[in-house]
Coordinates of N, CA and C in Angstrom, one line a residue:
X93 N 0.7 -0.9 -0.2 CA 0.0 -0.1 -0.1 C 0.8 1.3 0.0
X94 N 0.5 2.2 -0.4 CA 0.9 3.3 -0.7 C 0.9 4.7 0.6
X95 N 1.7 5.5 0.7 CA 1.5 6.1 2.2 C 1.8 7.8 1.5
X96 N 1.5 8.4 1.8 CA 1.8 10.2 1.3 C 2.2 10.5 3.0
X97 N 3.4 10.9 3.1 CA 3.8 11.5 4.6 C 4.0 13.1 4.3
X98 N 3.0 14.0 4.8 CA 3.2 15.5 4.3 C 3.5 15.8 5.7
X99 N 5.2 16.5 5.7 CA 6.4 16.7 7.1 C 7.3 17.4 6.6
X100 N 7.2 18.8 7.2 CA 8.1 19.6 6.8 C 9.5 19.7 8.0
X101 N 9.2 19.0 8.9 CA 10.1 19.1 9.9 C 11.1 18.1 9.4
X102 N 12.4 17.8 9.1 CA 13.0 16.7 8.6 C 13.3 15.6 9.5
X103 N 13.9 15.6 10.5 CA 13.7 14.6 11.8 C 12.6 13.7 11.6
X104 N 11.4 14.8 12.0 CA 10.3 14.1 12.2 C 10.2 13.4 10.9
X105 N 10.0 13.3 9.8 CA 9.9 13.0 8.7 C 10.6 12.0 8.1
X106 N 11.9 11.7 8.9 CA 12.9 10.6 8.8 C 12.2 9.3 9.7
X107 N 11.9 9.5 11.1 CA 11.4 8.9 11.9 C 10.1 8.2 11.6
X108 N 9.0 9.0 10.8 CA 7.8 8.4 10.4 C 8.0 7.9 9.3
X109 N 8.5 8.0 8.0 CA 8.9 7.2 7.3 C 9.4 6.0 7.2
X110 N 10.4 5.9 8.4 CA 11.0 4.3 8.9 C 9.7 3.8 9.7
X111 N 8.7 4.6 10.2 CA 7.9 3.6 11.0 C 7.0 2.9 10.2
X112 N 6.3 4.5 8.8 CA 5.9 3.6 7.9 C 6.0 2.2 7.0
X113 N 7.5 2.5 7.0 CA 8.0 1.6 6.2 C 7.9 -0.1 6.7
X114 N 8.5 0.1 8.2 CA 8.3 -1.2 8.9 C 6.9 -1.4 9.2
X115 N 5.8 -0.8 8.7 CA 4.5 -1.1 8.9 C 4.0 -1.9 7.2
X116 N 4.9 -1.9 6.2 CA 4.9 -2.7 5.0 C 4.3 -1.5 3.9
X117 N 4.4 0.1 4.3 CA 4.0 0.7 3.7 C 4.9 1.4 2.5
X118 N 4.9 2.1 1.3 CA 5.6 2.5 0.2 C 5.3 3.7 0.5
X119 N 6.2 4.5 1.3 CA 6.1 5.8 1.4 C 6.8 7.0 0.5
X120 N 6.1 8.0 0.3 CA 6.4 9.1 -0.3 C 6.6 10.1 0.5
X121 N 8.1 11.1 0.8 CA 7.6 11.9 1.4 C 7.5 13.2 0.7
X122 N 7.0 14.4 1.5 CA 7.0 15.6 1.0 C 6.7 16.5 2.1
X123 N 7.3 17.7 1.9 CA 7.6 18.5 2.9 C 6.8 20.1 2.6
X124 N 5.7 20.3 1.4 CA 4.8 21.1 1.6 C 3.4 20.3 0.8
X125 N 2.4 21.7 1.2 CA 1.0 20.9 0.4 C 1.3 21.7 -1.4
X126 N 2.2 21.9 -1.9 CA 2.0 21.6 -3.3 C 2.7 20.4 -3.9
X127 N 3.8 20.1 -3.1 CA 4.3 18.6 -3.1 C 3.7 17.7 -2.9
X128 N 3.0 18.0 -1.7 CA 1.6 16.7 -1.4 C 1.0 16.6 -2.6
X129 N -0.2 17.6 -3.0 CA -1.2 17.4 -4.0 C -0.4 16.8 -5.2
X130 N 1.1 17.1 -6.0 CA 1.3 16.9 -6.9 C 1.7 15.4 -6.4
X131 N 2.3 14.8 -5.6 CA 2.2 13.3 -5.5 C 0.9 12.4 -5.7
X132 N -0.2 13.5 -5.0 CA -1.3 12.8 -5.0 C -2.0 12.9 -6.5
X133 N -2.0 13.8 -7.2 CA -2.2 13.4 -9.0 C -1.3 12.5 -9.5
X134 N -0.2 12.1 -9.0 CA 0.7 11.1 -9.7 C 0.4 9.8 -9.3
X135 N 0.1 9.4 -7.9 CA -0.2 8.0 -7.3 C -1.5 8.4 -6.2
X136 N -2.6 8.3 -6.3 CA -3.6 8.3 -5.1 C -2.9 7.2 -4.0
X137 N -2.6 8.2 -2.9 CA -2.2 7.2 -1.4 C -3.5 6.6 -1.0
X138 N -2.9 5.1 -0.3 CA -4.2 4.9 0.4 C -4.1 5.4 1.8
X139 N -2.9 6.0 1.8 CA -3.1 6.9 3.3 C -2.2 8.1 3.6
X140 N -2.6 9.0 4.2 CA -1.8 10.1 3.9 C -1.6 10.7 5.5
X141 N -0.5 11.2 5.7 CA 0.0 11.3 7.0 C 0.5 12.6 6.9
X142 N -0.4 13.7 7.8 CA -0.5 15.3 7.5 C 0.2 16.0 8.7
X143 N 0.9 16.8 8.5 CA 1.3 17.7 9.7 C 0.0 18.9 9.2
X144 N -0.2 19.3 10.2 CA -1.1 20.5 10.1 C -0.3 21.8 9.9
X145 N 0.6 21.9 10.8 CA 1.5 23.2 10.3 C 2.7 23.3 9.1
X146 N 2.1 23.8 8.1 CA 2.9 23.4 6.9 C 3.4 24.9 6.3
X147 N 4.3 25.0 5.4 CA 5.2 26.4 5.2 C 3.9 26.9 4.2
X148 N 3.5 26.4 3.4 CA 2.6 26.8 2.3 C 1.2 27.1 2.3
X149 N 0.5 26.3 3.2 CA -0.9 26.3 3.6 C -0.9 25.2 5.0
X150 N -2.3 25.9 5.1 CA -2.8 24.5 6.4 C -3.1 23.5 6.2
X151 N -2.6 22.7 7.3 CA -2.6 21.5 7.0 C -4.6 20.9 6.5
X152 N -5.2 21.7 7.1 CA -6.9 21.4 6.8 C -7.3 21.6 5.6
X153 N -6.7 22.7 5.3 CA -7.0 23.1 3.6 C -6.3 21.6 2.9
X154 N -5.2 21.4 3.2 CA -4.3 20.3 2.6 C -5.4 19.1 2.4
X155 N -5.9 18.5 4.1 CA -6.2 17.4 3.9 C -7.7 17.3 3.3
X156 N -8.7 18.4 2.9 CA -10.0 18.6 2.3 C -9.3 18.5 0.9
X157 N -8.2 18.8 0.4 CA -7.7 18.8 -1.1 C -7.3 17.1 -1.4
X158 N -6.7 16.5 -0.5 CA -6.6 15.2 -0.7 C -7.6 14.3 -0.8
X159 N -8.7 14.3 0.5 CA -10.1 13.6 0.3 C -10.4 13.9 -1.2
X160 N -10.6 15.0 -1.8 CA -11.5 15.5 -3.0 C -10.8 14.7 -4.1
X161 N -9.1 14.8 -4.0 CA -8.4 14.3 -5.1 C -8.6 12.1 -4.9
X162 N -8.3 12.0 -3.7 CA -8.4 10.8 -3.4 C -9.3 10.4 -2.3
X163 N -10.3 10.0 -3.0 CA -11.4 10.1 -1.6 C -11.3 8.3 -0.6
X164 N -10.7 7.8 -1.4 CA -11.0 6.4 -0.4 C -9.4 6.8 0.4
X165 N -8.8 7.4 0.7 CA -7.5 7.7 1.6 C -8.0 7.8 2.8
X166 N -7.2 6.9 3.7 CA -7.4 7.3 5.2 C -6.1 8.4 5.6
X167 N -6.9 9.5 6.2 CA -6.0 10.4 6.8 C -5.8 10.6 8.5
X168 N -4.4 10.4 8.5 CA -4.0 10.9 10.1 C -3.5 12.1 9.8
X169 N -4.0 12.9 10.8 CA -3.3 14.4 11.2 C -2.7 14.2 11.9
X170 N -1.1 14.7 12.2 CA -0.2 14.8 13.5 C 0.0 16.2 13.7
X171 N -0.4 16.8 14.8 CA -0.5 18.4 15.2 C 0.3 18.2 17.0
X172 N 0.7 19.6 16.4 CA 1.1 19.8 18.2 C -0.3 20.7 18.5
X173 N -1.2 21.0 17.9 CA -2.6 22.0 18.1 C -2.9 21.2 19.3
X174 N -3.7 21.4 20.1 CA -4.9 21.4 21.0 C -5.9 21.0 20.0
X175 N -6.9 20.2 20.9 CA -8.3 19.4 20.1 C -9.0 20.9 19.2
X176 N -9.1 21.6 20.5 CA -10.5 22.7 19.7 C -9.5 23.5 18.5
X177 N -8.8 23.8 18.6 CA -8.0 23.9 17.4 C -7.7 23.6 16.0
X178 N -7.5 21.9 16.3 CA -7.5 21.5 15.2 C -9.2 21.1 14.5
X179 N -10.5 21.0 15.4 CA -11.5 21.0 14.8 C -12.3 22.6 14.1
X180 N -11.3 23.5 14.4 CA -11.4 24.7 13.5 C -10.5 24.7 12.4
X181 N -9.7 23.8 12.1 CA -9.0 23.8 10.6 C -9.8 22.6 10.3
X182 N -9.9 21.4 10.9 CA -10.5 20.2 9.6 C -11.6 19.9 9.8
X183 N -12.6 19.6 9.1 CA -13.9 18.9 9.1 C -14.1 17.8 9.7
X184 N -14.5 17.4 10.7 CA -15.0 16.0 11.4 C -15.3 14.9 10.1
X185 N -16.0 15.6 9.1 CA -16.7 14.8 8.2 C -16.0 14.4 7.1
X186 N -14.6 15.0 7.1 CA -13.4 14.0 6.2 C -12.7 12.8 7.1
X187 N -13.0 12.6 8.0 CA -12.9 11.1 8.7 C -11.7 10.7 8.9
X188 N -11.1 12.1 9.4 CA -8.9 11.7 9.6 C -9.2 11.3 11.3
X189 N -8.0 10.7 11.5 CA -7.6 10.5 12.7 C -6.6 11.4 13.5
X190 N -6.8 12.3 14.2 CA -6.1 12.8 15.1 C -5.0 12.3 15.9
X191 N -3.6 12.7 15.7 CA -2.7 12.3 16.5 C -1.8 13.4 16.9
X192 N -1.8 13.6 18.3 CA -0.7 15.0 18.5 C 0.6 14.1 18.9
X193 N 1.3 15.5 18.3 CA 2.8 15.3 18.3 C 3.4 15.6 20.2
X194 N 4.6 15.2 20.5 CA 5.3 14.4 19.9 C 4.6 12.8 19.7
X195 N 4.7 11.8 18.7 CA 4.2 10.7 18.8 C 5.2 9.8 18.5
X196 N 4.5 8.2 18.5 CA 5.8 7.6 18.9 C 5.1 6.5 17.8
X197 N 5.9 5.3 17.1 CA 5.7 4.8 16.4 C 4.3 3.4 16.7
X198 N 4.2 3.5 17.5 CA 3.2 2.6 18.2 C 1.9 3.7 17.9
X199 N 2.1 4.8 18.0 CA 1.0 6.3 18.0 C 0.0 6.0 16.6
X200 N 1.4 5.6 15.7 CA 1.1 5.9 14.4 C 0.7 4.7 14.0
X201 N 1.1 3.5 14.2 CA 0.5 2.0 14.1 C -0.8 2.2 14.6
X202 N -1.1 2.7 15.7 CA -2.9 2.8 16.4 C -3.5 3.8 15.4
X203 N -3.4 4.6 15.4 CA -4.0 5.8 14.4 C -4.4 5.0 12.7
X204 N -3.2 4.2 12.3 CA -3.7 3.3 11.3 C -4.6 2.3 11.6
X205 N -4.4 1.7 12.4 CA -5.3 0.8 12.6 C -6.6 1.6 12.4
X206 N -7.0 2.6 13.0 CA -8.3 3.0 13.6 C -8.8 2.9 12.4
X207 N -8.2 3.3 11.2 CA -8.5 3.6 9.8 C -8.8 2.0 8.8
X208 N -8.3 1.0 9.9 CA -8.6 -0.1 9.3 C -7.7 -0.7 7.9
X209 N -6.6 0.3 7.9 CA -5.3 0.2 7.0 C -4.1 -1.2 7.5
X210 N -4.3 -1.2 8.4 CA -3.2 -2.2 9.2 C -4.1 -3.3 9.7

């Protein structure tokens, strides 16, 4: 299965990519919303792990764009924001699983399991 990882912090991206690979995903890593949407247009992912704090747009807008382009994709949102702030940025109707930063490999696996992808 294909996973798209959208994370602008290099160290976090390295660790998350390793965790996703260990879970059996083929991972494409991007650091911006523009790169992420180009990747989605090339090959729709089964899973997208999206940081809410991106340099070129807010993650909530990106999540909505990913779901519009790849409606079957499961979405995990990784964020340091508190729950109330997340709900202002991301519609609950998108069905995303929220995961707070910092997160462990086990936290990531649990979030993906909640989506039924592992």
